Short mmCIF file of C-alpha atoms and ligand atoms in Angstrom, two decimals:
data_model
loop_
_atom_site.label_atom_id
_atom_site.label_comp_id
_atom_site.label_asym_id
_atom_site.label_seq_id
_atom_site.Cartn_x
_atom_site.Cartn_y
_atom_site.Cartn_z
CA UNK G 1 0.00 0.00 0.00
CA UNK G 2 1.22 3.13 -0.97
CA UNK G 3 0.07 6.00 1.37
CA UNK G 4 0.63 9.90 -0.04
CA UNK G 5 1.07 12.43 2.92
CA UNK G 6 0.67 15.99 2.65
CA UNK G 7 1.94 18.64 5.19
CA UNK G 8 3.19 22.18 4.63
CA UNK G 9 2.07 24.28 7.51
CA UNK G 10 3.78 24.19 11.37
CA UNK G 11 0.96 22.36 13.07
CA UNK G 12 1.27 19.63 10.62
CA UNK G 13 5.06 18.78 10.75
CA UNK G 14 4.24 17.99 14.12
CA UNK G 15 1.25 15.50 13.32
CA UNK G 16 3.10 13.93 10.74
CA UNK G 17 6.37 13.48 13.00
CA UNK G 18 4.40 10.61 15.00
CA UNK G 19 2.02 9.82 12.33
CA UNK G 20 4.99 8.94 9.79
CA UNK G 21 6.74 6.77 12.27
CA UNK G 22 3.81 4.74 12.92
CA UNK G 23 3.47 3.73 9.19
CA UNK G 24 7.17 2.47 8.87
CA UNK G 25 7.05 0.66 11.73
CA UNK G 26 3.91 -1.38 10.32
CA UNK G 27 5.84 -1.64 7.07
CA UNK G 28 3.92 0.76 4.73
CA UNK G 29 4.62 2.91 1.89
CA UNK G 30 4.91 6.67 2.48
CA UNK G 31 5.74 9.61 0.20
CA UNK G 32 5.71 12.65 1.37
CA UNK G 33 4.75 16.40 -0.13
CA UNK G 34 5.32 19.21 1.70
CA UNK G 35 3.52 22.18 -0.01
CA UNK G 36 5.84 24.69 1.31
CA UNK G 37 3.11 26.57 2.67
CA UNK G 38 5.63 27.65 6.19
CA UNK G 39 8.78 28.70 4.39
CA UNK G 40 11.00 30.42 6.96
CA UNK G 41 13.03 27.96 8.66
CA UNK G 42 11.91 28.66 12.18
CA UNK G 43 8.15 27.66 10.81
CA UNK G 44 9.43 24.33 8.66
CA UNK G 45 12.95 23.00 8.35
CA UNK G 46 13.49 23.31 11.86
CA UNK G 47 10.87 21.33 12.57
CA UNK G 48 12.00 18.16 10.37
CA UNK G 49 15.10 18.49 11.69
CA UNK G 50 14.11 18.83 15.44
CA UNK G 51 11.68 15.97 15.41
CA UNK G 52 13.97 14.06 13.46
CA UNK G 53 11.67 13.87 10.41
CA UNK G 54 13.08 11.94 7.15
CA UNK G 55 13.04 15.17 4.34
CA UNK G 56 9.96 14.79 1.63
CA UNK G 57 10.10 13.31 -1.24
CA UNK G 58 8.65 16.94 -2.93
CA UNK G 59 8.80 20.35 -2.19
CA UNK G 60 5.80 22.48 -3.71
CA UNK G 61 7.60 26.02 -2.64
CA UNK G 62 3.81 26.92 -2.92
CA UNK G 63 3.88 29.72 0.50
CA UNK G 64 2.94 33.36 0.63
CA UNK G 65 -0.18 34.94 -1.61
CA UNK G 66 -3.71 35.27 -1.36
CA UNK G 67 -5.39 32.24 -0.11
CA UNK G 68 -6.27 31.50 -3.71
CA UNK G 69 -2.89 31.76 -4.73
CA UNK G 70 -1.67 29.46 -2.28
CA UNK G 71 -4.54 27.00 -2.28
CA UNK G 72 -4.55 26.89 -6.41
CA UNK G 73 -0.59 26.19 -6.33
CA UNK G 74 -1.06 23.74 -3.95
CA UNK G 75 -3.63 21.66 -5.76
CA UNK G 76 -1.43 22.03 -9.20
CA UNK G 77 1.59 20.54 -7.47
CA UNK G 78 -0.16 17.91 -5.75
CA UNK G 79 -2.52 16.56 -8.58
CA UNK G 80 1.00 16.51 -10.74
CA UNK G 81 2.74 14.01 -7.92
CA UNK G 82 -0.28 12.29 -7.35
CA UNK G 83 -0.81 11.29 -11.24
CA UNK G 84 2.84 10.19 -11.38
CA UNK G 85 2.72 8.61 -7.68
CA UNK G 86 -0.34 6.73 -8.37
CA UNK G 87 -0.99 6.43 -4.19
CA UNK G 88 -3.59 4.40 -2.79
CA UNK G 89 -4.80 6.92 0.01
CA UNK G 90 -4.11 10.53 0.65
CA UNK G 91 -3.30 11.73 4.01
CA UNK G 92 -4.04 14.87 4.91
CA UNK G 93 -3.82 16.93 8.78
CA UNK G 94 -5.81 19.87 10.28
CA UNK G 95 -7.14 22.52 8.71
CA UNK G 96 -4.98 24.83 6.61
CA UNK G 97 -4.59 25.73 3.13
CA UNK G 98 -2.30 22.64 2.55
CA UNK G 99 -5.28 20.12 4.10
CA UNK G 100 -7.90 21.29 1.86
CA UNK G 101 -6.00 21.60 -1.25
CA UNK G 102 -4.02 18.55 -1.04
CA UNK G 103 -7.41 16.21 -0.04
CA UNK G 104 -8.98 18.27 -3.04
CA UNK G 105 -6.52 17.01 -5.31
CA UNK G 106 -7.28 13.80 -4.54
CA UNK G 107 -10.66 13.89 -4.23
CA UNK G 108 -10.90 14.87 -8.44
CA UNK G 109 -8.62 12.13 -9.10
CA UNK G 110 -10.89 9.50 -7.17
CA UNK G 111 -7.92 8.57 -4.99
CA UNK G 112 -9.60 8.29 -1.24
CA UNK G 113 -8.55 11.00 1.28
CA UNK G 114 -7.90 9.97 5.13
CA UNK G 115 -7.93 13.24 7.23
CA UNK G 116 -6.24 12.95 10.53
CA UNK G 117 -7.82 15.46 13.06
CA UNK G 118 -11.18 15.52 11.67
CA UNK G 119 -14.00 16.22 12.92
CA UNK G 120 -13.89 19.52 15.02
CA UNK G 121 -16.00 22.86 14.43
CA UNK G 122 -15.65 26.17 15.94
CA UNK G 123 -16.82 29.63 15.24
CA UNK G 124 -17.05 31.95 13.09
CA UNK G 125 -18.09 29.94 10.38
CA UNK G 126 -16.15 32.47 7.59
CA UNK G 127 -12.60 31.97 9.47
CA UNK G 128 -10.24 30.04 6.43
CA UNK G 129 -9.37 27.25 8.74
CA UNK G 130 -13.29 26.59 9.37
CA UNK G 131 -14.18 26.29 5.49
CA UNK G 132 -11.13 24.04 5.29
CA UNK G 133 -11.93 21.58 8.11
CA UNK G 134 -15.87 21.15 6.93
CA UNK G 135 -15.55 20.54 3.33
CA UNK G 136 -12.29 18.58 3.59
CA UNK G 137 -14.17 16.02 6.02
CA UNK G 138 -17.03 16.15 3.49
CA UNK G 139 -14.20 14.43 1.03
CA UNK G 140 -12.65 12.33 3.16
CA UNK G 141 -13.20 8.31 3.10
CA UNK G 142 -11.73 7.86 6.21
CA UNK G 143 -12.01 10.65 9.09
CA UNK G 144 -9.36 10.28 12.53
CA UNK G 145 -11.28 11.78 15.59
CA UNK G 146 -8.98 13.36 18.58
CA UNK G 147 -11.83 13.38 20.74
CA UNK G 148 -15.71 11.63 20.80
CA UNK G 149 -16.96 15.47 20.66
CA UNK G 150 -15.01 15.23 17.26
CA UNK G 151 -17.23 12.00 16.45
CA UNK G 152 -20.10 13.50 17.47
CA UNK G 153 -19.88 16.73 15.34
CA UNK G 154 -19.39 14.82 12.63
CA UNK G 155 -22.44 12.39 13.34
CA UNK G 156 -24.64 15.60 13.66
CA UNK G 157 -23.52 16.12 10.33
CA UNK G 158 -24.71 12.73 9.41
CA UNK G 159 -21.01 11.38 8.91
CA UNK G 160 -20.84 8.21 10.03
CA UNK G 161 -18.95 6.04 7.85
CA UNK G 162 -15.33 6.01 7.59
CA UNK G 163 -15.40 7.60 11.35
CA UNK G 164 -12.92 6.61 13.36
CA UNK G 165 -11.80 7.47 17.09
CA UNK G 166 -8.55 7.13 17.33
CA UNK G 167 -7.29 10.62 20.53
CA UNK G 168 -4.97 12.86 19.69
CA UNK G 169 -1.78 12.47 17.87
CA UNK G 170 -0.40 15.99 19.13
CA UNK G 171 -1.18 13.63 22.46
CA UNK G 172 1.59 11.07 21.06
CA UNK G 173 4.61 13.16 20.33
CA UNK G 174 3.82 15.48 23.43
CA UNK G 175 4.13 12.03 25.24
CA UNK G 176 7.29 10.73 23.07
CA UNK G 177 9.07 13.87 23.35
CA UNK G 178 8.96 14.97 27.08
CA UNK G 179 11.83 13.98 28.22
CA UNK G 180 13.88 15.94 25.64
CA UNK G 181 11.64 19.50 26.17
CA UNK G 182 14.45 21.87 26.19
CA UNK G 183 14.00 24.22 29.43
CA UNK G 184 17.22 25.89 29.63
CA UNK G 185 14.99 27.56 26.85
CA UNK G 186 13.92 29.86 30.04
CA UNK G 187 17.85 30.75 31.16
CA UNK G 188 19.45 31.68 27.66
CA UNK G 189 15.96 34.02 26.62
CA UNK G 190 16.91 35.62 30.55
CA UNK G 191 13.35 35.21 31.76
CA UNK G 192 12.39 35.80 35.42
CA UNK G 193 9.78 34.03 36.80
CA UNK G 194 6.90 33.62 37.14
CA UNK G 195 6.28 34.41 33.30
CA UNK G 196 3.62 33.64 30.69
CA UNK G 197 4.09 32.28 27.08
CA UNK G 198 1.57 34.26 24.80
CA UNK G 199 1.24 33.06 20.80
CA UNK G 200 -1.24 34.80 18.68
CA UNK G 201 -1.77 34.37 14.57
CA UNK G 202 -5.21 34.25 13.81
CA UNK G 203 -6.20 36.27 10.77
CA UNK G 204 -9.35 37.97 12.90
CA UNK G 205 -6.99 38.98 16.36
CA UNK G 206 -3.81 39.97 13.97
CA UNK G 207 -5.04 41.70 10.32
CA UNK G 208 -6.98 44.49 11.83
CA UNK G 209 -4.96 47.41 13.66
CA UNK G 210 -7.54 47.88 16.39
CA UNK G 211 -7.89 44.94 17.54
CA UNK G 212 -4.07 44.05 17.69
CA UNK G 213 -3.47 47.52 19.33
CA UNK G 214 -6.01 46.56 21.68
CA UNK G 215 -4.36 43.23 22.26
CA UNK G 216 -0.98 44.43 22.75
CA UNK G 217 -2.34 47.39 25.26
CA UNK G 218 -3.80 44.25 27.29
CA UNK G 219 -0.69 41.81 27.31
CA UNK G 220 0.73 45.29 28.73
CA UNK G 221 -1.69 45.14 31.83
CA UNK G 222 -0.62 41.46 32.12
CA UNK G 223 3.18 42.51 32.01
CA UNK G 224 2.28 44.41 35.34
CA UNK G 225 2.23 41.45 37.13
CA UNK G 226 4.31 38.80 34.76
CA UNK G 227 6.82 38.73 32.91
CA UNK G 228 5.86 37.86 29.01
CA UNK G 229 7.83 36.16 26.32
CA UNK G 230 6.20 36.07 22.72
CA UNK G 231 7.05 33.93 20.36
CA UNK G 232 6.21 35.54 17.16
CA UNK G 233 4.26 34.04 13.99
CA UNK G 234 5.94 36.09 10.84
CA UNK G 235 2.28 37.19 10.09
CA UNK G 236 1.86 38.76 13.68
CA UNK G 237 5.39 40.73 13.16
CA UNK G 238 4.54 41.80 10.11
CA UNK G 239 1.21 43.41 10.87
CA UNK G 240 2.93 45.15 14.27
CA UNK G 241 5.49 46.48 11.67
CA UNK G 242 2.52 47.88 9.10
CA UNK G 243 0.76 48.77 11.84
CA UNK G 244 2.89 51.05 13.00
CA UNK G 245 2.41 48.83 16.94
CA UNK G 246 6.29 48.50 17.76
CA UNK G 247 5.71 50.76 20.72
CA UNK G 248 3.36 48.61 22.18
CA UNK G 249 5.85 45.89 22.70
CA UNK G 250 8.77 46.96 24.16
CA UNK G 251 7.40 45.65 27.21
CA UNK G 252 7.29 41.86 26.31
CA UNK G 253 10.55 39.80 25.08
CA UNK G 254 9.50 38.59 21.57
CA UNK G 255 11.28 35.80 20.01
CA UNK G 256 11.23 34.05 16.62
CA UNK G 257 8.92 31.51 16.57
CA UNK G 258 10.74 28.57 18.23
CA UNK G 259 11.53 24.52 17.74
CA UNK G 260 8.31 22.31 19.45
CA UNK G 261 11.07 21.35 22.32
CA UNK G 262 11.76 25.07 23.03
CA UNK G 263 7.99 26.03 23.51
CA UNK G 264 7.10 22.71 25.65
CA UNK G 265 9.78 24.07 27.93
CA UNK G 266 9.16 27.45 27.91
CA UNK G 267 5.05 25.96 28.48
CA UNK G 268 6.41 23.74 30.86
CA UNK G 269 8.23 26.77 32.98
CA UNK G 270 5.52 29.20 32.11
CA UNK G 271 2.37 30.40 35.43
CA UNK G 272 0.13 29.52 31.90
CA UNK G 273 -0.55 30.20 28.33
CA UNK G 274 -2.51 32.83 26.37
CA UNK G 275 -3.12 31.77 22.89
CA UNK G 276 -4.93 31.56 19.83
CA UNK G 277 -3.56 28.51 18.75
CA UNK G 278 -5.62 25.57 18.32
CA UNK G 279 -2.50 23.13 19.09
CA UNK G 280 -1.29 24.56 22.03
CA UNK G 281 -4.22 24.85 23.43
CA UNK G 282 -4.07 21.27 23.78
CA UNK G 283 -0.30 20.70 24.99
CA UNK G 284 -0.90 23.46 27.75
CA UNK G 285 -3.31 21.43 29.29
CA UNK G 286 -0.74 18.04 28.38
CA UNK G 287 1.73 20.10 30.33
CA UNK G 288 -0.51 20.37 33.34
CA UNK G 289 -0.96 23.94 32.51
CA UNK G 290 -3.99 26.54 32.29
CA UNK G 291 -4.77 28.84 28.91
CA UNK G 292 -6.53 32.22 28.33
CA UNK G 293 -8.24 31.27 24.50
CA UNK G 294 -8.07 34.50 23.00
CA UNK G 295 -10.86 33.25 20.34
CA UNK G 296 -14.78 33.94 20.37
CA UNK G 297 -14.93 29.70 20.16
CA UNK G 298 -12.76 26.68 20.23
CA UNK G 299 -12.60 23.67 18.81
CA UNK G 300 -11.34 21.93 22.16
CA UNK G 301 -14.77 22.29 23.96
CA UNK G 302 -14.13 19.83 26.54
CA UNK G 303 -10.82 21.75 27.88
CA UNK G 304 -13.00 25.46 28.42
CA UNK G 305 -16.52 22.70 29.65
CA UNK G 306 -13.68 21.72 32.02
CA UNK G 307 -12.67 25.50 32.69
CA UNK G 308 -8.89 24.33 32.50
CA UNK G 309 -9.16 26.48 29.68
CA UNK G 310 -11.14 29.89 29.40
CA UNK G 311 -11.80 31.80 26.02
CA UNK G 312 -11.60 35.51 26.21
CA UNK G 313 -12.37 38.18 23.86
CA UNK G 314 -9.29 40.77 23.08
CA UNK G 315 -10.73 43.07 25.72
CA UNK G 316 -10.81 41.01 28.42
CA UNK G 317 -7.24 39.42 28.61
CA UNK G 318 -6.44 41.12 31.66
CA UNK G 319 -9.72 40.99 33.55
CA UNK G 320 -9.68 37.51 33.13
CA UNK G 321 -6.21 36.42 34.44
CA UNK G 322 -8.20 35.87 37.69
CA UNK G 323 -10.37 33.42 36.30
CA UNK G 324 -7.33 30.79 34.87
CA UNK G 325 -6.14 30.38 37.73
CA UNK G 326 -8.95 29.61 39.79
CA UNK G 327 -10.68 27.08 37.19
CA UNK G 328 -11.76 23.99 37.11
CA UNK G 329 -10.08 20.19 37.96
CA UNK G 330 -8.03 18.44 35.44
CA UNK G 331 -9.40 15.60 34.17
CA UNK G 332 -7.88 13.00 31.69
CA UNK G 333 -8.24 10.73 28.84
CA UNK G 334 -10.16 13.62 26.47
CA UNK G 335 -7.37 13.27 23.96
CA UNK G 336 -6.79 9.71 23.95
CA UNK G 337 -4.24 7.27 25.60
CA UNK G 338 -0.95 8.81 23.45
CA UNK G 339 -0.86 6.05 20.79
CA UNK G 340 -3.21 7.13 18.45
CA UNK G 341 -0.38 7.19 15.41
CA UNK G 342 -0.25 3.60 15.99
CA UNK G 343 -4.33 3.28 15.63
CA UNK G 344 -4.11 5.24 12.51
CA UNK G 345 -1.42 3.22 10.89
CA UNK G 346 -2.85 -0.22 11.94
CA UNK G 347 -6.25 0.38 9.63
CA UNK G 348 -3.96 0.82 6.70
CA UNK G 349 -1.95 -1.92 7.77
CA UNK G 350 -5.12 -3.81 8.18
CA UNK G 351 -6.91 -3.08 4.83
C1 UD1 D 401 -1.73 28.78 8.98
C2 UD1 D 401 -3.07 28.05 9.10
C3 UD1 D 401 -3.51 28.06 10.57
C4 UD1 D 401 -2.41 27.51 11.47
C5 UD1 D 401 -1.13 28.31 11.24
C6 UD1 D 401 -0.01 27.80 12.11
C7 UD1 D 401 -4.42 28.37 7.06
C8 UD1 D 401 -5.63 28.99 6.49
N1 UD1 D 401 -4.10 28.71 8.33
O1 UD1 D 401 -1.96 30.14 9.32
O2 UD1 D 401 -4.65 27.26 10.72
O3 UD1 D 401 -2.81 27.65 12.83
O4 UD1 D 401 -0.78 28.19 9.85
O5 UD1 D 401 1.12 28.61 11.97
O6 UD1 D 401 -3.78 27.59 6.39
N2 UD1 D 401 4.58 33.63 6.55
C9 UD1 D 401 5.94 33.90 6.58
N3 UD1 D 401 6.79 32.84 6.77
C10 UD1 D 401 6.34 31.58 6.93
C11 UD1 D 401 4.96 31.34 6.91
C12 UD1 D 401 4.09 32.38 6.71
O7 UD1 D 401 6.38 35.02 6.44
O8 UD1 D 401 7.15 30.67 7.10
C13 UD1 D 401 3.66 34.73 6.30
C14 UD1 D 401 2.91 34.50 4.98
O9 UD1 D 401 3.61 35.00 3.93
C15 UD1 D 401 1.64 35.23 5.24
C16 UD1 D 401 1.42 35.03 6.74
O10 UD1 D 401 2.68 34.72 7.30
O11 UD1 D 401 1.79 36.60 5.00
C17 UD1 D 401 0.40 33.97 7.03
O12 UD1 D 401 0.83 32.69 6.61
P1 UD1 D 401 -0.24 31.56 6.17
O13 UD1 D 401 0.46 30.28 5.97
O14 UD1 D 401 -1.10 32.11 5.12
O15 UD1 D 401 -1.21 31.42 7.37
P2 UD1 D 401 -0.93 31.29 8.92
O16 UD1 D 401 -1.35 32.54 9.56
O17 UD1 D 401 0.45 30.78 9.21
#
C-alpha cells in the first residue's frame, strides 16, 4: 500500500512526526509532499530536523499569496505528484490551506482522502481554517477523531462512515518527546519568573490594527504582574510592523517563533498560556498547565466545559487572568491514551 502524505504548515510537521513513524514501523509505503506553505526555517525545516523527520520526497515552494494563490498552487503541485505517484490513500492533517487543497486534489482524481484530526468545528463559520476543516471532512473516506466530541460533530452532520476514534496524535509526540523538552529555553531568553508564554496568529486577532493595538495594550496590563515572552508568527510581526504597533511591545521579550522542544519548555516553565492557537491549546493542558483562548470559540470544547481552559475576547485578557487560575479540575483521557499514530497506521496496515 502506498500512502501519499501531505503537510506544509507548522501544526502539521508535528502530526506527521508521530504519524509517519507509525506507518514504517507497520511496514507501509509513504511519500511525502510538503507544499511549502511555512517557508521560513523557524516555521518548517526546523521542525524536520528537530523531530527528526526523514526530508519529503517533494517540495511544492507553494507559501505566501492570497489564499487563492496558495490554495490553487497547492492543488497544481499535488494533482501533478499524485498522477505520477499513483498512491492508494491521501493523508491529509488539520485545517490549513495545505489540508484542503491537497485532499482536493485527490478527491478529483478518485484517490480516497484519510484526514487525521477531523471532525472539530468552531466559530465563526467564515474563518479560512473553518471552510477548510468542513468541506475537507465532506471528502474524506476515512475521518481520525482526537476526541468523541469530534465523532459526534461529525455524526450531527450525518457522517458516520469512515469515522474513526482514534485521541490525539499531538497527544503522542507530546508524550514521546517529554523527556527531551528543552527548558534551559527559560535561562538563555533571561526570563524571570513567574512568566507567561503568549502566541497569537489568527487572521481575525492579527489583520486588523484595532484589535491588535487593543491586544498588545492588554498583554501590557498582564506585564504588570508577569513577565511575558512572545514567540512571534511572521504574520503577527509583520502586521505590528505595518501597523505602526512596535511601541506597544517593548514591554514583552518577543522571540522568533521557536523549535516544538523550546515552547514545551518554555510551556512547561511558564504560570500559563494565552493563545490563539488551536494546538497549544491542547499541549498546555498536556503540560498540566492553564490557557486564556483569545478566540470567540474553540474547537477543544471539553478543555473550556472543564474550565482548564477559558476563552476571552481581546478586551478582556487582563480581567480575566483571575479566572485561569482559579478554574476547574483536570481531568484525563479527552485526547486519547498517546498512541493514536499507531491506531491510525494499523487500519492501513489492516486493509
Ligand atoms: C496557517 C493556518 C492556521 C495555522 C497556522 C499555524 C491556514 C488557512 N491557516 O496560518 O490554521 O494555525 O498556519 O502557523 O492555512 N509567513 C511567513 N513565513 C512563513 C509562513 C508564513 O512570512 O514561514 C507569512 C505569509 O507570507 C503570510 C502570513 O505569514 O503573510 C500567514 O501565513 P499563512 O500560511 O497564510 O497562514 P498562517 O497565519 O500561518
Amino acid at each position: 500500500m502506498k500512502i501519499l502524505s501531505i503537510i506544509g504548515a507548522r501544526p502539521q510537521f508535528i502530526k506527521a512526526a508521530v504519524v509517519s513513524k507509525a506507518l514504517l514501523a507497520q511496514g507501509l509505503h509513504e511519500i511525502v509532499i510538503n507544499t511549502g506553505q511555512h517557508y521560513d526555517y523557524n516555521m518548517s525545516d526546523v521542525f524536520l530536523k528537530n523531530l527528526n523527520m526523514l526530508p519529503p520526497h517533494y517540495n511544492l515552494g507553494a507559501g505566501s499569496g492570497s489564499h487563492a494563490t496558495m490554495t490553487a498552487a497547492i492543488l497544481c503541485g499535488c494533482e501533478e505528484v499524485m498522477i505520477k505517484e499513483k498512491p492508494d490513500w491521501v493523508l491529509v492533517y488539520g485545517d490549513t490551506n495545505s489540508t484542503l487543497a491537497g485532499a482536493l486534489s485527490a478527491a478529483k482524481l478518485k484517490i480516497p482522502v484519510a484526514h487525521v484530526e477531523a471532525g472539530i468545528r468552531m466559530l465563526p463559520k467564515d474563518m479560512p481554517e473553518e471552510i477548510n476543516r468542513v468541506l475537507v471532512d465532506r471528502i474524506s473516506s476515512l475521518m481520525f477523531c482526537p476526541t468523541l466530541r469530534a465523532v459526534q460533530n461529525l455524526r450531527n452532520e450525518n457522517i458516520v462512515n469512515g469515522v474513526i476514534h482514534t485521541g490525539d496524535v499531538m497527544l503522542d509526540l507530546f508524550q514521546t518527546m517529554k523527556s527531551e523538552f528543552d527548558v534551559s529555553i527559560v535561562e538563555k531568553l533571561e526570563l524571570k519568573r513567574p512568566f507567561v508564554l503568549v502566541t497569537l496568529h489568527r487572521d481575525y486577532n492579527v489583520d486588523n490594527k484595532n484589535t491588535l493595538e487593543c491586544i498588545l495594550m492588554e498583554l501590557n496590563q498582564v506585564a504588570k504582574s508577569f513577565e511575558i515572552v512572545f514567540p512571534m508568527h511572521p504574520r503577527t510581526a509583520k502586521r505590528i510592523t505595518n501597523f505602526g504597533l512596535e511601541k506597544l511591545i517593548s514591554s514583552i521579550k518577543i522571540t522568533e517563533p521557536l523549535p516544538y522542544s523550546s515552547v514545551m519548555g518554555l510551556l512547561s516553565k511558564s504560570e500559563f498560556l494565552i493563545t490563539d492557537s488551536g494546538g497549544l491549546q491542547k499541549e498546555s493542558y498536556f503540560a498540566g498547565k492553564r490557557a486564556l483562548v483569545v478566540m470567540p470559540d474553540t474547537g477543544w470544547i471539553e478543555l473550556t466545559d472543564a474550565r482548564i481552559n477559558v476563552l476571552a475576547g481581546v478586551n478582556e485578557i487582563s480581567g480575566k487572568i483571575n479566572q485561569i487560575s482559579s478554574s476547574g479540575n483536570f481531568i484525563t483521557g479527552i485526547f486519547g491514551d498517546g498512541f493514536a499514530s499507531q491506531k491510525i497506521a494499523r487500519v492501513f496496515a489492516e486493509m
